[in-house]
mmCIF file of C-alpha atoms and ligand atoms in Angstrom:
data_model
loop_
_atom_site.group_PDB
_atom_site.id
_atom_site.type_symbol
_atom_site.label_atom_id
_atom_site.label_comp_id
_atom_site.label_asym_id
_atom_site.label_seq_id
_atom_site.Cartn_x
_atom_site.Cartn_y
_atom_site.Cartn_z
ATOM 1 C CA MET A 764 37.448 -34.374 17.662
ATOM 2 C CA SER A 765 38.810 -35.120 21.073
ATOM 3 C CA CYS A 766 38.433 -38.905 20.856
ATOM 4 C CA PHE A 767 41.012 -39.053 18.083
ATOM 5 C CA LYS A 768 44.646 -38.909 19.074
ATOM 6 C CA THR A 769 46.656 -36.506 16.926
ATOM 7 C CA GLN A 770 50.419 -36.503 16.570
ATOM 8 C CA SER A 771 52.641 -34.537 14.243
ATOM 9 C CA GLY A 772 56.253 -34.900 13.258
ATOM 10 C CA LYS A 773 58.875 -34.327 10.680
ATOM 11 C CA MET A 774 61.549 -36.737 9.537
ATOM 12 C CA PRO A 775 64.565 -36.382 7.278
ATOM 13 C CA CYS A 776 63.674 -37.606 3.786
ATOM 14 C CA LYS A 777 64.977 -35.997 0.642
ATOM 15 C CA ALA A 778 62.327 -35.193 -1.957
ATOM 16 C CA LYS A 779 64.544 -36.790 -4.592
ATOM 17 C CA GLU A 780 64.294 -40.098 -2.682
ATOM 18 C CA LEU A 781 60.478 -40.070 -2.491
ATOM 19 C CA ASN A 782 57.992 -38.952 -5.142
ATOM 20 C CA LEU A 783 54.872 -38.871 -2.946
ATOM 21 C CA HIS A 784 52.523 -38.284 -5.855
ATOM 22 C CA LEU A 785 53.447 -41.327 -7.941
ATOM 23 C CA THR A 786 54.142 -43.514 -4.926
ATOM 24 C CA LEU A 787 50.745 -42.880 -3.331
ATOM 25 C CA LEU A 788 48.579 -42.399 -6.431
ATOM 26 C CA GLY A 789 50.345 -44.709 -8.881
ATOM 27 C CA GLY A 790 48.163 -47.797 -8.478
ATOM 28 C CA GLN A 791 49.815 -49.476 -5.492
ATOM 29 C CA SER A 792 47.383 -48.327 -2.808
ATOM 30 C CA PHE A 793 43.865 -46.993 -3.308
ATOM 31 C CA ARG A 794 43.518 -45.071 -0.054
ATOM 32 C CA TRP A 795 45.305 -41.816 -0.793
ATOM 33 C CA LYS A 796 44.153 -38.508 -2.201
ATOM 34 C CA THR A 797 45.708 -35.159 -2.871
ATOM 35 C CA GLN A 798 44.175 -31.759 -2.218
ATOM 36 C CA GLU A 799 43.335 -30.118 -5.513
ATOM 37 C CA ASP A 800 44.785 -26.796 -4.413
ATOM 38 C CA LYS A 801 47.840 -28.304 -2.695
ATOM 39 C CA LYS A 802 49.340 -30.861 -5.040
ATOM 40 C CA SER A 803 52.246 -31.626 -2.743
ATOM 41 C CA SER A 804 50.026 -32.566 0.185
ATOM 42 C CA PHE A 805 48.360 -35.947 0.554
ATOM 43 C CA TYR A 806 45.883 -37.533 2.927
ATOM 44 C CA GLY A 807 44.792 -41.081 3.420
ATOM 45 C CA VAL A 808 44.608 -44.103 5.663
ATOM 46 C CA ALA A 809 47.342 -46.645 6.343
ATOM 47 C CA PHE A 810 48.147 -48.859 9.322
ATOM 48 C CA GLY A 811 44.985 -47.821 11.165
ATOM 49 C CA HIS A 812 45.827 -44.095 11.106
ATOM 50 C CA PHE A 813 44.577 -41.199 9.059
ATOM 51 C CA TRP A 814 47.603 -39.318 7.738
ATOM 52 C CA ASN A 815 48.342 -35.919 6.289
ATOM 53 C CA LEU A 816 51.679 -35.961 4.489
ATOM 54 C CA SER A 817 53.645 -33.189 2.879
ATOM 55 C CA GLN A 818 57.199 -32.689 1.727
ATOM 56 C CA THR A 819 59.961 -30.162 1.618
ATOM 57 C CA GLU A 820 63.268 -30.717 -0.190
ATOM 58 C CA GLU A 821 64.746 -32.299 2.953
ATOM 59 C CA PHE A 822 61.845 -33.460 5.125
ATOM 60 C CA LEU A 823 58.693 -35.534 5.157
ATOM 61 C CA GLU A 824 56.127 -33.918 7.453
ATOM 62 C CA PHE A 825 53.220 -35.831 8.883
ATOM 63 C CA THR A 826 50.172 -35.522 11.070
ATOM 64 C CA ALA A 827 48.567 -38.780 12.123
ATOM 65 C CA HIS A 828 45.093 -39.095 13.595
ATOM 66 C CA GLY A 829 43.426 -42.104 15.120
ATOM 67 C CA GLY A 830 44.943 -45.217 16.512
ATOM 68 C CA GLY A 831 42.292 -45.320 19.291
ATOM 69 C CA GLU A 832 43.581 -45.887 22.790
ATOM 70 C CA LYS A 833 46.604 -47.833 21.610
ATOM 71 C CA LYS A 834 49.906 -46.297 22.590
ATOM 72 C CA ASP A 835 51.745 -45.522 19.448
ATOM 73 C CA ASN A 836 54.947 -43.580 19.780
ATOM 74 C CA ASP A 837 56.362 -45.091 16.723
ATOM 75 C CA LEU A 838 54.630 -43.267 13.917
ATOM 76 C CA GLU A 839 57.894 -42.214 12.323
ATOM 77 C CA ASN A 840 58.969 -45.841 12.117
ATOM 78 C CA LYS A 841 55.600 -46.771 10.620
ATOM 79 C CA LEU A 842 56.196 -44.297 7.800
ATOM 80 C CA LYS A 843 59.788 -45.456 7.376
ATOM 81 C CA THR A 844 58.533 -49.000 6.987
ATOM 82 C CA TYR A 845 55.626 -48.023 4.733
ATOM 83 C CA PHE A 846 57.915 -46.179 2.321
ATOM 84 C CA ARG A 847 60.838 -48.611 2.817
ATOM 85 C CA LEU A 848 63.050 -45.641 3.526
ATOM 86 C CA ASP A 849 65.971 -47.902 4.415
ATOM 87 C CA PHE A 850 66.153 -48.927 0.734
ATOM 88 C CA ASN A 851 68.815 -46.897 -1.043
ATOM 89 C CA LEU A 852 66.893 -45.928 -4.156
ATOM 90 C CA SER A 853 69.511 -43.569 -5.617
ATOM 91 C CA GLU A 854 72.165 -46.294 -5.649
ATOM 92 C CA ASN A 855 69.822 -48.826 -7.240
ATOM 93 C CA LEU A 856 68.641 -46.286 -9.822
ATOM 94 C CA LYS A 857 72.242 -45.827 -10.907
ATOM 95 C CA LEU A 858 72.573 -49.581 -11.366
ATOM 96 C CA TRP A 859 69.262 -49.983 -13.203
ATOM 97 C CA LYS A 860 70.109 -47.118 -15.578
ATOM 98 C CA LYS A 861 73.346 -48.850 -16.437
ATOM 99 C CA SER A 862 71.497 -52.136 -16.828
ATOM 100 C CA HIS A 863 69.235 -51.122 -19.717
ATOM 101 C CA ASN A 864 68.780 -48.102 -21.984
ATOM 102 C CA HIS A 865 65.018 -48.461 -21.787
ATOM 103 C CA PHE A 866 65.135 -47.818 -18.044
ATOM 104 C CA LYS A 867 67.515 -44.904 -18.483
ATOM 105 C CA GLU A 868 65.142 -43.272 -20.927
ATOM 106 C CA LYS A 869 61.884 -43.940 -19.061
ATOM 107 C CA SER A 870 63.023 -43.164 -15.559
ATOM 108 C CA GLU A 871 64.243 -39.677 -16.304
ATOM 109 C CA TYR A 872 61.279 -37.835 -14.743
ATOM 110 C CA ILE A 873 59.856 -40.332 -12.301
ATOM 111 C CA GLN A 874 62.845 -41.835 -10.590
ATOM 112 C CA SER A 875 61.881 -41.659 -6.961
ATOM 113 C CA VAL A 876 58.815 -43.891 -6.926
ATOM 114 C CA ARG A 877 59.008 -46.160 -3.905
ATOM 115 C CA VAL A 878 57.483 -49.611 -3.528
ATOM 116 C CA LEU A 879 55.073 -49.383 -0.606
ATOM 117 C CA ASN A 880 55.213 -51.928 2.175
ATOM 118 C CA GLN A 881 51.514 -52.515 2.735
ATOM 119 C CA GLU A 882 49.424 -54.680 5.016
ATOM 120 C CA PRO A 883 48.802 -57.946 3.143
ATOM 121 C CA VAL A 884 45.035 -58.253 3.699
ATOM 122 C CA GLU A 885 44.491 -54.739 2.337
ATOM 123 C CA ASN A 886 46.872 -55.346 -0.542
ATOM 124 C CA LEU A 887 45.294 -58.678 -1.468
ATOM 125 C CA ILE A 888 41.653 -57.587 -1.317
ATOM 126 C CA SER A 889 42.377 -54.285 -3.105
ATOM 127 C CA PHE A 890 44.115 -56.139 -5.918
ATOM 128 C CA ILE A 891 41.210 -58.545 -6.292
ATOM 129 C CA CYS A 892 39.107 -55.389 -6.777
ATOM 130 C CA SER A 893 41.660 -54.044 -9.243
ATOM 131 C CA GLN A 894 41.113 -56.779 -11.820
ATOM 132 C CA ASN A 895 39.663 -55.374 -15.053
ATOM 133 C CA ASN A 896 39.075 -52.099 -13.284
ATOM 134 C CA HIS A 897 40.288 -48.507 -13.194
ATOM 135 C CA ILE A 898 41.633 -46.487 -10.300
ATOM 136 C CA ASN A 899 38.468 -44.478 -9.497
ATOM 137 C CA ARG A 900 36.276 -47.575 -9.382
ATOM 138 C CA ILE A 901 38.818 -49.555 -7.351
ATOM 139 C CA THR A 902 39.041 -46.647 -4.903
ATOM 140 C CA SER A 903 35.276 -46.530 -4.424
ATOM 141 C CA MET A 904 35.093 -50.317 -3.936
ATOM 142 C CA VAL A 905 37.844 -50.166 -1.327
ATOM 143 C CA GLU A 906 36.072 -47.275 0.398
ATOM 144 C CA HIS A 907 32.874 -49.317 0.464
ATOM 145 C CA LEU A 908 34.693 -52.219 2.164
ATOM 146 C CA CYS A 909 36.245 -49.872 4.726
ATOM 147 C CA SER A 910 33.060 -48.021 5.652
ATOM 148 C CA LYS A 911 31.075 -51.276 5.894
ATOM 149 C CA TYR A 912 33.563 -53.565 7.673
ATOM 150 C CA GLY A 913 36.363 -51.296 8.952
ATOM 151 C CA GLU A 914 36.570 -49.160 12.085
ATOM 152 C CA LYS A 915 36.018 -45.438 12.172
ATOM 153 C CA ILE A 916 39.371 -43.883 12.973
ATOM 154 C CA TYR A 917 38.882 -40.214 12.223
ATOM 155 C CA SER A 918 36.259 -37.704 11.287
ATOM 156 C CA CYS A 919 36.804 -34.321 9.685
ATOM 157 C CA ASP A 920 34.508 -31.807 7.954
ATOM 158 C CA GLY A 921 31.657 -34.282 8.119
ATOM 159 C CA VAL A 922 33.648 -37.058 6.443
ATOM 160 C CA ASN A 923 34.386 -40.268 8.315
ATOM 161 C CA TYR A 924 37.578 -42.220 7.664
ATOM 162 C CA TYR A 925 37.787 -45.948 8.310
ATOM 163 C CA SER A 926 40.590 -48.445 8.690
ATOM 164 C CA PHE A 927 40.866 -51.261 6.182
ATOM 165 C CA PRO A 928 38.864 -54.206 7.599
ATOM 166 C CA THR A 929 40.826 -56.844 9.443
ATOM 167 C CA LEU A 930 40.684 -60.504 8.498
ATOM 168 C CA GLU A 931 38.491 -61.063 11.591
ATOM 169 C CA ALA A 932 36.063 -58.332 10.543
ATOM 170 C CA PHE A 933 35.640 -59.935 7.125
ATOM 171 C CA SER A 934 35.418 -63.404 8.672
ATOM 172 C CA LYS A 935 32.651 -62.378 11.097
ATOM 173 C CA ASN A 936 30.561 -61.368 8.083
ATOM 174 C CA LEU A 937 31.465 -64.289 5.871
ATOM 175 C CA ASP A 938 27.910 -65.691 5.727
ATOM 176 C CA THR A 939 26.609 -62.592 3.967
ATOM 177 C CA LEU A 940 29.808 -61.124 2.512
ATOM 178 C CA GLU A 941 29.445 -62.411 -1.047
ATOM 179 C CA ASP A 942 25.786 -61.369 -1.319
ATOM 180 C CA ASP A 943 26.457 -57.961 0.197
ATOM 181 C CA LEU A 944 29.313 -57.313 -2.194
ATOM 182 C CA ARG A 945 27.277 -58.436 -5.176
ATOM 183 C CA LYS A 946 24.567 -55.988 -4.132
ATOM 184 C CA ALA A 947 27.276 -53.323 -3.936
ATOM 185 C CA LYS A 948 28.188 -54.114 -7.587
ATOM 186 C CA PHE A 949 31.458 -55.923 -6.979
ATOM 187 C CA GLY A 950 30.401 -58.456 -9.634
ATOM 188 C CA TYR A 951 32.485 -61.641 -9.852
ATOM 189 C CA ARG A 952 34.986 -60.101 -7.414
ATOM 190 C CA ALA A 953 32.439 -60.662 -4.591
ATOM 191 C CA LYS A 954 32.947 -64.422 -4.803
ATOM 192 C CA PHE A 955 36.736 -64.059 -5.017
ATOM 193 C CA ILE A 956 36.857 -61.825 -1.930
ATOM 194 C CA SER A 957 34.699 -64.042 0.264
ATOM 195 C CA GLY A 958 36.392 -67.191 -1.110
ATOM 196 C CA SER A 959 39.845 -65.767 -0.394
ATOM 197 C CA ILE A 960 38.929 -64.789 3.177
ATOM 198 C CA LYS A 961 37.617 -68.312 3.782
ATOM 199 C CA LYS A 962 40.711 -69.930 2.273
ATOM 200 C CA ILE A 963 43.158 -67.687 4.196
ATOM 201 C CA ASN A 964 41.447 -68.784 7.414
ATOM 202 C CA GLU A 965 41.778 -72.436 6.395
ATOM 203 C CA LEU A 966 45.453 -71.943 5.561
ATOM 204 C CA GLY A 967 46.341 -70.448 8.949
ATOM 205 C CA GLY A 968 44.802 -66.980 9.217
ATOM 206 C CA ILE A 969 46.893 -63.856 9.430
ATOM 207 C CA GLU A 970 50.042 -65.854 10.359
ATOM 208 C CA TRP A 971 49.892 -67.482 6.936
ATOM 209 C CA PHE A 972 51.256 -64.218 5.524
ATOM 210 C CA ASP A 973 54.285 -64.417 7.867
ATOM 211 C CA ASN A 974 54.984 -67.869 6.439
ATOM 212 C CA LEU A 975 54.777 -66.449 2.918
ATOM 213 C CA ARG A 976 57.283 -63.730 3.809
ATOM 214 C CA ALA A 977 59.699 -66.407 4.986
ATOM 215 C CA LEU A 978 59.280 -68.628 1.919
ATOM 216 C CA PRO A 979 61.405 -68.227 -1.222
ATOM 217 C CA TYR A 980 59.611 -65.871 -3.609
ATOM 218 C CA LYS A 981 58.301 -68.409 -6.154
ATOM 219 C CA LYS A 982 57.030 -70.714 -3.399
ATOM 220 C CA ALA A 983 55.197 -67.778 -1.822
ATOM 221 C CA ARG A 984 53.605 -66.966 -5.182
ATOM 222 C CA GLN A 985 52.595 -70.606 -5.629
ATOM 223 C CA GLU A 986 50.816 -70.465 -2.258
ATOM 224 C CA LEU A 987 49.011 -67.234 -3.166
ATOM 225 C CA VAL A 988 47.554 -68.627 -6.387
ATOM 226 C CA LYS A 989 45.721 -71.209 -4.271
ATOM 227 C CA LEU A 990 43.305 -68.407 -3.406
ATOM 228 C CA PRO A 991 40.276 -67.920 -5.664
ATOM 229 C CA GLY A 992 40.709 -65.049 -8.108
ATOM 230 C CA ILE A 993 44.454 -64.730 -7.608
ATOM 231 C CA GLY A 994 46.564 -65.326 -10.695
ATOM 232 C CA TYR A 995 50.261 -64.722 -11.230
ATOM 233 C CA LYS A 996 49.909 -60.971 -11.812
ATOM 234 C CA VAL A 997 47.984 -60.249 -8.605
ATOM 235 C CA ALA A 998 50.112 -62.745 -6.650
ATOM 236 C CA ASP A 999 53.227 -60.915 -7.845
ATOM 237 C CA CYS A 1000 51.775 -57.553 -6.783
ATOM 238 C CA ILE A 1001 51.137 -58.997 -3.311
ATOM 239 C CA CYS A 1002 54.622 -60.582 -3.138
ATOM 240 C CA LEU A 1003 56.142 -57.249 -4.110
ATOM 241 C CA MET A 1004 53.994 -54.801 -2.141
ATOM 242 C CA SER A 1005 53.369 -56.572 1.119
ATOM 243 C CA LEU A 1006 55.536 -59.668 1.487
ATOM 244 C CA GLY A 1007 58.976 -58.189 0.893
ATOM 245 C CA HIS A 1008 59.710 -60.222 -2.239
ATOM 246 C CA LEU A 1009 61.166 -57.347 -4.217
ATOM 247 C CA GLN A 1010 62.204 -59.635 -7.071
ATOM 248 C CA ALA A 1011 58.539 -60.267 -7.982
ATOM 249 C CA VAL A 1012 57.824 -58.684 -11.373
ATOM 250 C CA PRO A 1013 54.098 -58.355 -12.164
ATOM 251 C CA ILE A 1014 53.385 -58.643 -15.889
ATOM 252 C CA ASP A 1015 50.340 -56.832 -17.257
ATOM 253 C CA THR A 1016 49.661 -55.856 -20.876
ATOM 254 C CA HIS A 1017 51.816 -52.728 -20.630
ATOM 255 C CA ILE A 1018 54.799 -54.611 -19.266
ATOM 256 C CA PHE A 1019 54.192 -57.379 -21.815
ATOM 257 C CA GLN A 1020 54.267 -54.811 -24.645
ATOM 258 C CA ILE A 1021 57.378 -53.209 -23.190
ATOM 259 C CA ALA A 1022 59.029 -56.631 -23.020
ATOM 260 C CA GLN A 1023 57.997 -57.366 -26.598
ATOM 261 C CA LYS A 1024 59.496 -54.104 -27.816
ATOM 262 C CA HIS A 1025 62.574 -53.627 -25.669
ATOM 263 C CA TYR A 1026 63.613 -56.764 -23.794
ATOM 264 C CA MET A 1027 62.712 -59.891 -25.768
ATOM 265 C CA PRO A 1028 61.733 -58.717 -29.270
ATOM 266 C CA GLU A 1029 62.594 -61.947 -31.023
ATOM 267 C CA ALA A 1030 61.237 -64.400 -28.494
ATOM 268 C CA LEU A 1031 57.945 -62.500 -28.121
ATOM 269 C CA SER A 1032 57.438 -61.279 -31.672
ATOM 270 C CA LYS A 1033 54.736 -63.814 -32.517
ATOM 271 C CA ILE A 1034 53.250 -64.239 -29.062
ATOM 272 C CA LYS A 1035 49.565 -63.372 -28.872
ATOM 273 C CA SER A 1036 48.586 -64.905 -25.539
ATOM 274 C CA VAL A 1037 50.653 -65.232 -22.424
ATOM 275 C CA THR A 1038 50.981 -68.716 -20.972
ATOM 276 C CA PRO A 1039 52.370 -69.198 -17.448
ATOM 277 C CA LYS A 1040 55.692 -70.191 -19.086
ATOM 278 C CA ILE A 1041 55.857 -66.982 -21.108
ATOM 279 C CA TYR A 1042 54.836 -64.962 -18.052
ATOM 280 C CA ASP A 1043 57.782 -66.478 -16.187
ATOM 281 C CA ASP A 1044 60.165 -66.039 -19.137
ATOM 282 C CA ILE A 1045 59.375 -62.311 -19.152
ATOM 283 C CA SER A 1046 59.660 -61.815 -15.408
ATOM 284 C CA ASP A 1047 62.862 -63.948 -15.340
ATOM 285 C CA LYS A 1048 64.245 -61.672 -18.056
ATOM 286 C CA PHE A 1049 63.544 -58.607 -15.896
ATOM 287 C CA ARG A 1050 65.297 -60.351 -13.004
ATOM 288 C CA ASP A 1051 68.291 -61.117 -15.263
ATOM 289 C CA VAL A 1052 68.494 -57.478 -16.275
ATOM 290 C CA TYR A 1053 67.671 -55.722 -12.971
ATOM 291 C CA GLY A 1054 68.685 -58.249 -10.349
ATOM 292 C CA GLU A 1055 67.230 -58.981 -6.934
ATOM 293 C CA TYR A 1056 65.120 -55.795 -6.797
ATOM 294 C CA ALA A 1057 63.691 -56.181 -10.303
ATOM 295 C CA GLY A 1058 60.149 -55.632 -8.986
ATOM 296 C CA TRP A 1059 61.123 -52.142 -7.871
ATOM 297 C CA ALA A 1060 62.501 -51.384 -11.341
ATOM 298 C CA GLN A 1061 59.183 -52.687 -12.751
ATOM 299 C CA THR A 1062 57.284 -50.291 -10.467
ATOM 300 C CA ILE A 1063 59.183 -47.358 -11.921
ATOM 301 C CA LEU A 1064 58.511 -48.515 -15.483
ATOM 302 C CA PHE A 1065 54.854 -49.182 -14.578
ATOM 303 C CA CYS A 1066 54.494 -45.623 -13.242
ATOM 304 C CA ALA A 1067 56.184 -44.180 -16.325
ATOM 305 C CA GLN A 1068 53.630 -46.015 -18.427
ATOM 306 C CA LEU A 1069 50.775 -44.978 -16.119
ATOM 307 C CA SER A 1070 51.724 -41.293 -16.418
ATOM 308 C CA ARG A 1071 51.698 -41.661 -20.196
ATOM 309 C CA PHE A 1072 48.226 -43.151 -20.190
ATOM 310 C CA LYS A 1073 46.926 -41.077 -17.317
ATOM 311 C CA GLU A 1074 44.037 -39.580 -19.255
ATOM 312 C CA LYS A 1075 42.588 -43.104 -19.570
ATOM 313 C CA GLU A 1076 43.190 -43.709 -15.847
ATOM 314 C CA ASP A 1077 43.935 -47.328 -16.493
ATOM 315 C CA THR A 1078 45.688 -49.803 -14.275
ATOM 316 C CA ASP A 1079 44.463 -53.284 -14.368
ATOM 317 C CA GLY A 1080 41.983 -52.781 -17.124
ATOM 318 C CA ASP A 1081 45.053 -54.055 -18.900
ATOM 319 C CA ASP A 1082 45.631 -57.206 -16.933
ATOM 320 C CA ILE A 1083 46.771 -59.777 -19.381
ATOM 321 C CA LYS A 1084 44.589 -62.791 -19.719
ATOM 322 C CA LEU A 1085 46.975 -65.623 -19.171
ATOM 323 C CA LYS A 1086 46.276 -68.559 -21.395
ATOM 324 C CA ARG A 1087 45.341 -71.390 -19.124
ATOM 325 C CA SER A 1088 47.379 -74.529 -19.252
ATOM 326 C CA LYS A 1089 46.413 -77.844 -17.704
ATOM 327 C CA LYS A 1090 49.265 -77.542 -15.227
ATOM 328 C CA ALA A 1091 48.664 -74.028 -13.974
ATOM 329 C CA LYS A 1092 44.931 -73.653 -14.107
ATOM 330 C CA LYS A 1093 44.565 -70.487 -12.160
ATOM 331 C CA CYS A 1094 46.852 -67.935 -13.767
HETATM 332 N N1 LIG B 168 54.160 -51.435 -9.285
HETATM 333 C C1 LIG B 168 53.039 -51.883 -9.813
HETATM 334 N N2 LIG B 168 51.881 -51.374 -9.399
HETATM 335 C C2 LIG B 168 50.768 -51.844 -9.937
HETATM 336 N N3 LIG B 168 49.499 -51.522 -9.721
HETATM 337 C C3 LIG B 168 48.773 -52.266 -10.512
HETATM 338 O O1 LIG B 168 47.465 -52.219 -10.565
HETATM 339 N N4 LIG B 168 49.526 -53.074 -11.241
HETATM 340 C C4 LIG B 168 50.793 -52.828 -10.900
HETATM 341 C C5 LIG B 168 52.022 -53.340 -11.330
HETATM 342 O O2 LIG B 168 52.128 -54.202 -12.208
HETATM 343 N N5 LIG B 168 53.122 -52.834 -10.740
#
């Protein structure tokens, strides 16, 4: 396909610093797949490129397609940023293992999961889709959004690959977006997606996310829950996975149960529903134990749990329903 630019490269990256499988398929992004016959090779779309990624013990190898006419000599840096390769995972793992026995036990086989640094619009809309949903369904919803509102960036073996739609692309279609998504069986998420796009535009458009990156973590989260359909859990996922707030600790039912059993057994023993205060008590506890990168430690525990329950393929089917309080209506 001559209209698609193709570039290949190879960068130093030790396999023990990056578990591609759990990082790409562990419920952070919904745009990656692996080839059935080649379990160590992955393909998917990120940052407007279609990527093929594979690993050796010492290197991460990539081929990137697409990117249109834009000059893009910086693909290696894009991957470095996406995988946050400047974060010293081994050193932090040592600390987290010393911090709590539960982490030491659970992280044994899945240590090198990395927190992705994603584009915020993709992260936000995908996580609206993720509510009460499982990975396969979320993936097909995200694919629907991309093929309908994104740009074709690559084509191979009769399959077209599309970028995630930009805020402008969604905004141009705002008049019909909710109806179209309802017809495509997005259910109540249709209203949340179109409402969030509208609200982001009112709050400042794409630059709003830069402001959120610059705000202290809890202020950024408080801004995010102004959007329809965004509660604390999804806001924390966005803070963690695309705004650089690595202390954000999303609490779903699995993490709640883990907290009940291992971190706060007494305080949570009789708790049946999670109020915003209890949500914060649990995530504060994780921050006390794991420090400023507690959200990364959560990601590793989340993936350990996900591997255990893989047969069910659940992610956010287990979103906790936060008990609403008068103060924090939208949790
Ligand atoms: N690291 C995390 N990834 C997630 N995906 C998802 O759906 N929920 C989570 C989460 O809580 N942490």
